[in-house]
Coordinates of C-alpha atoms in Angstrom, one line a residue:
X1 CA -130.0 -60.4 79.7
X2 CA -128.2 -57.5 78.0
X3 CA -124.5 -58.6 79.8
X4 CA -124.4 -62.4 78.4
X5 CA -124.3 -60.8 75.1
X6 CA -121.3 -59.2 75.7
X7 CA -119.7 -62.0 76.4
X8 CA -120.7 -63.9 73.3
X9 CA -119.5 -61.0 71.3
X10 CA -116.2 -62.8 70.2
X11 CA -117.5 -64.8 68.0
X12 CA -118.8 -61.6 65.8
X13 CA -115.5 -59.9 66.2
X14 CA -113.8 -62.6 65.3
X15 CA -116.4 -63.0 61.9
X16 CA -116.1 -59.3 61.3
X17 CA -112.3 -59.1 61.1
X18 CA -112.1 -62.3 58.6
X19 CA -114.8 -60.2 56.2
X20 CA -111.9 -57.4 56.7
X21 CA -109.3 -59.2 55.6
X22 CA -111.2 -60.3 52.5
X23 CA -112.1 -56.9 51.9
X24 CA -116.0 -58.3 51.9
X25 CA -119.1 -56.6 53.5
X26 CA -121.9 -59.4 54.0
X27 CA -125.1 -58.3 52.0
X28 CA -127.1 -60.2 54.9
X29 CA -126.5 -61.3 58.2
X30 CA -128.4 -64.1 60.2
X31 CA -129.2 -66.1 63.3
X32 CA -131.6 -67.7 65.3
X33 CA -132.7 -66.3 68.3
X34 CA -134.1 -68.2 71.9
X35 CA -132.9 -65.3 74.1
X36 CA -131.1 -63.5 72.3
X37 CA -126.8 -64.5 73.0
X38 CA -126.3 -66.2 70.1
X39 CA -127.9 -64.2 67.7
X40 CA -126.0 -60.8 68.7
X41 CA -122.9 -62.2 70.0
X42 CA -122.3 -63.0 66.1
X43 CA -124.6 -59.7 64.7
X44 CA -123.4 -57.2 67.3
X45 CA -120.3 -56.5 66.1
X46 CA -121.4 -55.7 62.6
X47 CA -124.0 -53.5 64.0
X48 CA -122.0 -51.1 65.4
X49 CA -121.3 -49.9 61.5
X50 CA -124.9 -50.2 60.6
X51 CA -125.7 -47.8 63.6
X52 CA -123.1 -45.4 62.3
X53 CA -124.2 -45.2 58.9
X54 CA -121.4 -47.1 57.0
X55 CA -123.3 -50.1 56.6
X56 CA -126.2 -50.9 54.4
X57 CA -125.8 -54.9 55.8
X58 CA -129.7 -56.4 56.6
X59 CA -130.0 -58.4 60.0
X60 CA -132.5 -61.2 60.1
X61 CA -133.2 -63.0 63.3
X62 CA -134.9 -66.2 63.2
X63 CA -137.4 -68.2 66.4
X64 CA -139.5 -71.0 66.2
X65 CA -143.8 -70.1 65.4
X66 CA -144.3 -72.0 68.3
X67 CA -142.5 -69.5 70.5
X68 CA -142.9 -66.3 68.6
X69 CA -141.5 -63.8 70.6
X70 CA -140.7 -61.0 68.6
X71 CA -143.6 -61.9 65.4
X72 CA -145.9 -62.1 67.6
X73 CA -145.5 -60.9 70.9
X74 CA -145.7 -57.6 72.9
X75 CA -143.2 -55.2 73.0
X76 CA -143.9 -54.2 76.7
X77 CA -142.2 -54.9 80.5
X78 CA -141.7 -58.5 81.6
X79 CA -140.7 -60.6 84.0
X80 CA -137.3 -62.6 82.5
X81 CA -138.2 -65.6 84.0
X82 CA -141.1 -67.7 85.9
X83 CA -140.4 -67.2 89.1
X84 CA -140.6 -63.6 89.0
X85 CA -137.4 -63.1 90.3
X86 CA -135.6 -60.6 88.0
X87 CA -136.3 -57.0 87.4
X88 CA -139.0 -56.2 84.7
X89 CA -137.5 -55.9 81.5
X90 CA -138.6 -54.4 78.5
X91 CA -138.7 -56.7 75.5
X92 CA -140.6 -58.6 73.1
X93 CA -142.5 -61.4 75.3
X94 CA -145.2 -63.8 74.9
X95 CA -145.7 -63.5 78.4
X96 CA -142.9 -65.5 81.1
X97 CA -146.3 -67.7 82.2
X98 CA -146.6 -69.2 78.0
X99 CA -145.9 -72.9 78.5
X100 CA -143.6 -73.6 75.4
X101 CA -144.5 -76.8 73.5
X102 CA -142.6 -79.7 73.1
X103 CA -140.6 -78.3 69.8
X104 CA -137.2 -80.0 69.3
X105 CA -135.5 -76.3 69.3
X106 CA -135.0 -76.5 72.9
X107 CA -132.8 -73.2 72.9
X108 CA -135.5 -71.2 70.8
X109 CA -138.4 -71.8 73.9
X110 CA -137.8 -68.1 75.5
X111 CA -140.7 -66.7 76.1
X112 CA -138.9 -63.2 75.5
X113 CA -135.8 -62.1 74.3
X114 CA -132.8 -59.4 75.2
X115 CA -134.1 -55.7 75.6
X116 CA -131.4 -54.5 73.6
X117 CA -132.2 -57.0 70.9
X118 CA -135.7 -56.1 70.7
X119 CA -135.0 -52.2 70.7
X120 CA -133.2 -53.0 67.6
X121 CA -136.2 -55.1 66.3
X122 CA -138.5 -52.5 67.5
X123 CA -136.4 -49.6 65.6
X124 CA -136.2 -51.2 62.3
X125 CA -132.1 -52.3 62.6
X126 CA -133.1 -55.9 62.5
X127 CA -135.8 -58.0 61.0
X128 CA -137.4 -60.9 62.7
X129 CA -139.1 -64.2 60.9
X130 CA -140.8 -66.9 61.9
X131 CA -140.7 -70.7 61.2
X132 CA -142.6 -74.2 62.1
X133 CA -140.5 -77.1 63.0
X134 CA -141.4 -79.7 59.8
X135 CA -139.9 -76.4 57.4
X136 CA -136.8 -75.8 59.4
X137 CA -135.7 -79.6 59.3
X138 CA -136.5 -79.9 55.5
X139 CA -134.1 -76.9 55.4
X140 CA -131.4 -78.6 57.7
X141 CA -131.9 -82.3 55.7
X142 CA -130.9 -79.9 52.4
X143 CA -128.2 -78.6 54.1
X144 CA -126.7 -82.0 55.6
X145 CA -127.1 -83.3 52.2
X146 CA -125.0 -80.6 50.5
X147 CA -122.3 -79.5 53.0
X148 CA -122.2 -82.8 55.2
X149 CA -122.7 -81.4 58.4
X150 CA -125.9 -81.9 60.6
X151 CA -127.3 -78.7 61.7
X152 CA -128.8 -78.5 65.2
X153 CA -132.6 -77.5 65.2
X154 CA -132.2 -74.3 66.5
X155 CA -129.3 -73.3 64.1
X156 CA -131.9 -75.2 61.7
X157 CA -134.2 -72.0 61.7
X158 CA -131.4 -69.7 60.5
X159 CA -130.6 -71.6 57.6
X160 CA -134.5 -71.9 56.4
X161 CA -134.1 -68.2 56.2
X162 CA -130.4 -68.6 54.0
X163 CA -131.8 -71.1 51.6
X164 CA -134.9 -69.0 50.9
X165 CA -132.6 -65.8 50.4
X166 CA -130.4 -67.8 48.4
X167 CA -133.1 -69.5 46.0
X168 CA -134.3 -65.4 45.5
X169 CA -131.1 -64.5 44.3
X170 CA -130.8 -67.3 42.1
X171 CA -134.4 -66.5 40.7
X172 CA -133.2 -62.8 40.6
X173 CA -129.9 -63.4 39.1
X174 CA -128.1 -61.8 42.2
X175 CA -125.1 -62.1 44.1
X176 CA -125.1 -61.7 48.1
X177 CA -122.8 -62.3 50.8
X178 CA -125.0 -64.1 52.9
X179 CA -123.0 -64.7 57.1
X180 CA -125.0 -66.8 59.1
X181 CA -123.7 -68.4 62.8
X182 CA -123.7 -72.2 62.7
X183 CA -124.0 -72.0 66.5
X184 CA -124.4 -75.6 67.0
X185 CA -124.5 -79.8 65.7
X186 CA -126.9 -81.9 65.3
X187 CA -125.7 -85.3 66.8
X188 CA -127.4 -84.9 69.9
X189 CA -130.6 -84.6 67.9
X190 CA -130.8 -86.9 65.6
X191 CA -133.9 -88.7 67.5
X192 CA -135.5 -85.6 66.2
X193 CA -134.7 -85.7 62.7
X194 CA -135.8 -90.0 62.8
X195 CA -139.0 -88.0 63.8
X196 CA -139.0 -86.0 61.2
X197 CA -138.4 -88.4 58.2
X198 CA -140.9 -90.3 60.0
X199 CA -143.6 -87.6 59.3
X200 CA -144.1 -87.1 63.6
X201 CA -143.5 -83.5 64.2
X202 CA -146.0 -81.4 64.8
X203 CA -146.0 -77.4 64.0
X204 CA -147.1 -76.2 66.7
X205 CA -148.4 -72.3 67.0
X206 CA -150.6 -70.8 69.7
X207 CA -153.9 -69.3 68.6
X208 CA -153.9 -66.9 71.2
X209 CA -151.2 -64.6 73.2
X210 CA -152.1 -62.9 76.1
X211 CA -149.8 -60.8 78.1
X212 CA -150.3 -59.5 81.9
X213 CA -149.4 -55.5 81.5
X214 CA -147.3 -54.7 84.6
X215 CA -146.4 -50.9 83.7
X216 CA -148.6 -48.8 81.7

């Protein structure tokens, strides 16, 4: 829901003044997204500018294929949850009654996301990509490898997206600022990454989305 990010909002005004004090815009800025806190508490803050015209910064959210709200889904009304319980929001969902598969990102299993998030997916402010399991822990091994910190899976999707950006500029022979939030560890996941170097995840993706229209 819109109010729980606010609260997470610290952490991006906290990013945005260190950029300020280093007199540094970030060329591209990213996150994964599961309902949508994490992502804008760190992007939000940054938006503000981007809204007003002084920014030309690029906002990429990243989610799991297996759960892909906002690359696959329907912008329409939904419920926020499976009980039925909260008002009906309106957001990209792959419907509150999609049974999320056992993927290891267990904070990336939303079957929706924040409205406000997805009116700034719908409007063009932010783009949205998707990503199966196997490709986000070959991204997170590369990263443990070269930084020596182990990545939790759902932060795992975020980087997938930095390292691709960052082999492009290399190809390109550019230079970008690239802020991502490393919103998490891995420690408490690392059962998940024996299955991975073990060759047992599977990359999961439904064939078929089907959402129940309860406003037209």
């Amino acid at each position: 829901l819109n109010h729980v990010l606010l609260h997470q909002s610290i952490i991006g005004l906290e990013a945005k003044k260190q950029f300020e004090s280093i007199d540094v815009e970030p060329d591209i800025i990213a996150g994964c997204i599961g309902g949508g806190s994490n992502f804008a508490g760190f992007a939000y803050p940054f938006m503000t500018d981007k809204l007003k015209g002084r920014s030309n910064s690029r906002f990429v959210a990243c989610e799991p294929k297996a759960v892909p709200s906002t690359t696959r889904g329907v912008y329409t009304y939904d419920f926020g949850d499976t009980a039925e319980m909260t008002p009906l929001l309106k957001m990209y969902t792959i419907g509150h009654k999609y049974a999320s598969p056992p993927i290891h990102s267990g904070g990336l299993r939303y079957h929706g996301k924040a409205p406000s998030l997805c009116y700034l997916i719908n409007k063009g402010f932010i783009e949205s990509f998707a990503y199966h399991q196997n490709e986000v822990f070959q991204a997170a091994k590369t990263f443990a490898q070269t930084e020596g910190m182990i990545p939790a899976p759902e932060t795992a999707h975020c980087i997938k997206f930095v390292i691709d950006e960052a082999i492009k500029c290399k190809e390109s022979n550019e230079s970008k600022v690239i802020a991502f939030n490393n919103c998490g560890h891995g420690l408490l996941d690392l059962k998940a990454y024996e299955d991975f170097q073990a060759g047992r995840l599977v990359d999961y993706e439904p064939a078929n989305i089907e959402v129940e229209t309860y406003i037209k």
